[in-house]
PDB file of C-alpha atoms in Angstrom:
ATOM      1  CA  MET A   1      13.572  15.379   8.238  1.00 97.00           C
ATOM      2  CA  ARG A   2      13.171  11.686   7.416  1.00 98.00           C
ATOM      3  CA  ILE A   3      10.199   9.322   7.224  1.00 98.00           C
ATOM      4  CA  ARG A   4      10.283   7.091  10.302  1.00 98.00           C
ATOM      5  CA  THR A   5       6.964   5.188  10.129  1.00 98.00           C
ATOM      6  CA  ILE A   6       4.286   4.543   7.530  1.00 98.00           C
ATOM      7  CA  LYS A   7       0.888   3.176   8.503  1.00 97.00           C
ATOM      8  CA  ALA A   8      -2.133   2.379   6.361  1.00 96.00           C
ATOM      9  CA  TYR A   9      -5.649   2.173   7.788  1.00 94.00           C
ATOM     10  CA  ARG A  10      -8.566   0.679   5.890  1.00 90.00           C
ATOM     11  CA  MET A  11     -11.784   2.548   6.614  1.00 89.00           C
ATOM     12  CA  LEU A  12     -15.351   2.302   5.334  1.00 86.00           C
ATOM     13  CA  GLN A  13     -16.727   5.831   4.869  1.00 85.00           C
ATOM     14  CA  PRO A  14     -20.515   5.728   4.286  1.00 88.00           C
ATOM     15  CA  PHE A  15     -22.151   8.365   2.115  1.00 87.00           C
ATOM     16  CA  ILE A  16     -24.235  10.750   4.221  1.00 91.00           C
ATOM     17  CA  ASP A  17     -26.960  11.252   1.609  1.00 92.00           C
ATOM     18  CA  GLY A  18     -27.425   7.600   0.687  1.00 89.00           C
ATOM     19  CA  PRO A  19     -25.890   5.446  -2.043  1.00 89.00           C
ATOM     20  CA  TYR A  20     -23.987   6.778  -5.040  1.00 86.00           C
ATOM     21  CA  LYS A  21     -25.963   5.486  -8.031  1.00 87.00           C
ATOM     22  CA  MET A  22     -24.538   4.709 -11.457  1.00 83.00           C
ATOM     23  CA  SER A  23     -25.750   3.247 -14.730  1.00 86.00           C
ATOM     24  CA  LYS A  24     -26.894  -0.370 -15.050  1.00 86.00           C
ATOM     25  CA  GLY A  25     -28.198  -0.376 -11.479  1.00 87.00           C
ATOM     26  CA  ARG A  26     -24.764  -0.205  -9.906  1.00 82.00           C
ATOM     27  CA  GLN A  27     -24.340   1.684  -6.674  1.00 83.00           C
ATOM     28  CA  ALA A  28     -21.907   2.240  -3.841  1.00 82.00           C
ATOM     29  CA  ASP A  29     -22.986   2.759  -0.239  1.00 84.00           C
ATOM     30  CA  ALA A  30     -19.593   3.949   0.985  1.00 82.00           C
ATOM     31  CA  PHE A  31     -16.008   4.635   0.063  1.00 80.00           C
ATOM     32  CA  ASP A  32     -13.784   1.705   1.014  1.00 83.00           C
ATOM     33  CA  ALA A  33     -10.869   4.022   1.754  1.00 86.00           C
ATOM     34  CA  VAL A  34      -7.251   3.694   2.742  1.00 91.00           C
ATOM     35  CA  ILE A  35      -5.871   6.420   5.011  1.00 95.00           C
ATOM     36  CA  VAL A  36      -2.072   6.724   5.208  1.00 97.00           C
ATOM     37  CA  SER A  37       0.001   8.349   7.931  1.00 98.00           C
ATOM     38  CA  LEU A  38       3.686   9.187   7.578  1.00 98.00           C
ATOM     39  CA  THR A  39       5.510  10.129  10.766  1.00 98.00           C
ATOM     40  CA  SER A  40       8.883  11.817  10.567  1.00 98.00           C
ATOM     41  CA  ASP A  41      11.874  11.646  12.865  1.00 98.00           C
ATOM     42  CA  ASN A  42      10.917  15.074  14.262  1.00 96.00           C
ATOM     43  CA  GLY A  43       7.497  13.779  15.370  1.00 97.00           C
ATOM     44  CA  LEU A  44       5.337  15.421  12.691  1.00 98.00           C
ATOM     45  CA  THR A  45       2.686  13.337  10.917  1.00 98.00           C
ATOM     46  CA  GLY A  46       1.335  13.799   7.403  1.00 98.00           C
ATOM     47  CA  TRP A  47      -1.909  12.256   6.168  1.00 98.00           C
ATOM     48  CA  GLY A  48      -3.115  11.020   2.776  1.00 96.00           C
ATOM     49  CA  GLU A  49      -6.206   9.218   1.532  1.00 93.00           C
ATOM     50  CA  MET A  50      -7.239   6.954  -1.323  1.00 89.00           C
ATOM     51  CA  ALA A  51     -10.994   6.373  -1.632  1.00 80.00           C
ATOM     52  CA  PRO A  52     -12.222   4.521  -4.736  1.00 73.00           C
ATOM     53  CA  LEU A  53     -15.818   3.642  -5.529  1.00 67.00           C
ATOM     54  CA  GLY A  54     -15.067  -0.051  -5.923  1.00 64.00           C
ATOM     55  CA  THR A  55     -13.885  -2.470  -8.579  1.00 62.00           C
ATOM     56  CA  PHE A  56     -17.113  -2.143 -10.575  1.00 58.00           C
ATOM     57  CA  TYR A  57     -16.285   1.529 -11.200  1.00 58.00           C
ATOM     58  CA  SER A  58     -12.543   1.401 -11.873  1.00 63.00           C
ATOM     59  CA  GLU A  59      -9.487  -0.741 -11.315  1.00 59.00           C
ATOM     60  CA  ALA A  60      -8.665   1.273  -8.197  1.00 65.00           C
ATOM     61  CA  PHE A  61      -9.764  -0.560  -5.079  1.00 77.00           C
ATOM     62  CA  ALA A  62      -8.883  -0.335  -1.409  1.00 76.00           C
ATOM     63  CA  ALA A  63      -7.527  -3.861  -0.937  1.00 81.00           C
ATOM     64  CA  GLY A  64      -5.178  -3.345  -3.885  1.00 84.00           C
ATOM     65  CA  ALA A  65      -4.085   0.034  -2.562  1.00 86.00           C
ATOM     66  CA  GLU A  66      -3.396  -1.427   0.861  1.00 89.00           C
ATOM     67  CA  ALA A  67      -1.249  -4.184  -0.671  1.00 91.00           C
ATOM     68  CA  GLY A  68       0.586  -1.720  -2.919  1.00 93.00           C
ATOM     69  CA  ILE A  69       1.320   0.640  -0.038  1.00 95.00           C
ATOM     70  CA  ALA A  70       2.780  -2.294   1.904  1.00 95.00           C
ATOM     71  CA  GLU A  71       5.120  -2.982  -1.053  1.00 96.00           C
ATOM     72  CA  ILE A  72       6.240   0.641  -1.461  1.00 98.00           C
ATOM     73  CA  ALA A  73       6.484   1.681   2.209  1.00 97.00           C
ATOM     74  CA  PRO A  74       9.811   0.007   3.102  1.00 98.00           C
ATOM     75  CA  HIS A  75      11.505   1.907   0.261  1.00 98.00           C
ATOM     76  CA  LEU A  76      10.311   5.270   1.602  1.00 98.00           C
ATOM     77  CA  LEU A  77      11.566   4.816   5.159  1.00 98.00           C
ATOM     78  CA  GLY A  78      14.504   7.112   5.858  1.00 98.00           C
ATOM     79  CA  ARG A  79      13.679   9.373   2.883  1.00 98.00           C
ATOM     80  CA  ASP A  80      12.999  13.098   3.064  1.00 98.00           C
ATOM     81  CA  PRO A  81       9.238  13.558   2.424  1.00 97.00           C
ATOM     82  CA  ARG A  82       9.902  17.083   1.118  1.00 97.00           C
ATOM     83  CA  ALA A  83      11.816  15.627  -1.853  1.00 98.00           C
ATOM     84  CA  LEU A  84       8.548  15.041  -3.715  1.00 97.00           C
ATOM     85  CA  THR A  85      10.050  14.518  -7.186  1.00 97.00           C
ATOM     86  CA  GLN A  86      12.519  11.933  -5.900  1.00 98.00           C
ATOM     87  CA  ILE A  87       9.814  10.190  -3.852  1.00 98.00           C
ATOM     88  CA  GLY A  88       7.577  10.048  -6.940  1.00 97.00           C
ATOM     89  CA  ARG A  89      10.355   8.607  -9.101  1.00 98.00           C
ATOM     90  CA  LEU A  90      11.242   6.050  -6.452  1.00 98.00           C
ATOM     91  CA  MET A  91       7.613   4.915  -6.174  1.00 98.00           C
ATOM     92  CA  ASP A  92       7.483   4.528  -9.980  1.00 97.00           C
ATOM     93  CA  ILE A  93      10.636   2.396  -9.952  1.00 97.00           C
ATOM     94  CA  VAL A  94       9.509   0.226  -7.043  1.00 96.00           C
ATOM     95  CA  PHE A  95       5.887  -0.177  -8.161  1.00 95.00           C
ATOM     96  CA  LYS A  96       5.016   0.186 -11.851  1.00 93.00           C
ATOM     97  CA  GLY A  97       1.680   1.819 -12.686  1.00 90.00           C
ATOM     98  CA  HIS A  98      -1.177   1.920 -10.197  1.00 89.00           C
ATOM     99  CA  PRO A  99      -1.181   5.680  -9.517  1.00 90.00           C
ATOM    100  CA  TYR A 100      -4.119   5.259  -7.145  1.00 87.00           C
ATOM    101  CA  VAL A 101      -1.810   3.367  -4.771  1.00 89.00           C
ATOM    102  CA  LYS A 102       0.814   6.103  -4.838  1.00 95.00           C
ATOM    103  CA  SER A 103      -1.659   8.972  -4.487  1.00 94.00           C
ATOM    104  CA  ALA A 104      -2.230   8.470  -0.749  1.00 95.00           C
ATOM    105  CA  LEU A 105       1.519   8.306  -0.090  1.00 97.00           C
ATOM    106  CA  ASP A 106       2.111  11.388  -2.245  1.00 97.00           C
ATOM    107  CA  MET A 107      -0.595  13.329  -0.386  1.00 97.00           C
ATOM    108  CA  ALA A 108       0.870  12.294   2.962  1.00 98.00           C
ATOM    109  CA  CYS A 109       4.330  13.501   1.862  1.00 98.00           C
ATOM    110  CA  CYS A 110       2.844  16.837   0.738  1.00 97.00           C
ATOM    111  CA  ASP A 111       0.987  17.190   4.033  1.00 98.00           C
ATOM    112  CA  LEU A 112       4.106  16.362   6.039  1.00 97.00           C
ATOM    113  CA  ALA A 113       6.193  18.859   4.027  1.00 97.00           C
ATOM    114  CA  ALA A 114       3.585  21.578   4.621  1.00 97.00           C
ATOM    115  CA  ARG A 115       3.461  20.844   8.348  1.00 97.00           C
ATOM    116  CA  ALA A 116       7.263  21.009   8.537  1.00 96.00           C
ATOM    117  CA  ALA A 117       7.138  24.428   6.854  1.00 96.00           C
ATOM    118  CA  ASP A 118       4.289  25.513   9.153  1.00 96.00           C
ATOM    119  CA  ALA A 119       2.296  26.353   6.024  1.00 95.00           C
ATOM    120  CA  PRO A 120      -1.154  25.300   4.841  1.00 94.00           C
ATOM    121  CA  LEU A 121      -1.145  22.601   2.191  1.00 89.00           C
ATOM    122  CA  VAL A 122      -3.726  24.466   0.107  1.00 86.00           C
ATOM    123  CA  THR A 123      -1.421  27.311  -0.935  1.00 64.00           C
TER     124      THR A 123
END
């Protein structure tokens, strides 16, 4: 099984119960998330997500994740998503730091591997 396509979708996910409030009057009304899909050559698709609270909360932010995923994605095409250690090492070589960027891709690889094994990801 090999990764054939990688797509990233930016999505605003509002909080159901109103804004998330923090100190100093800061608040977030929604997650500005990036959803990633990896489709394999056998037609299976794995999904991952990265949903930060915004740049005022941490350095992780959706626009940065989207740009980072675009940098990493070409290097993952043709790779076996079940080879999680090798995928992780490759992402570290290609893109130093920024684990929040890699997390959505890692989750999508895990999801795709679980789907290929016809097993739930949670076990």
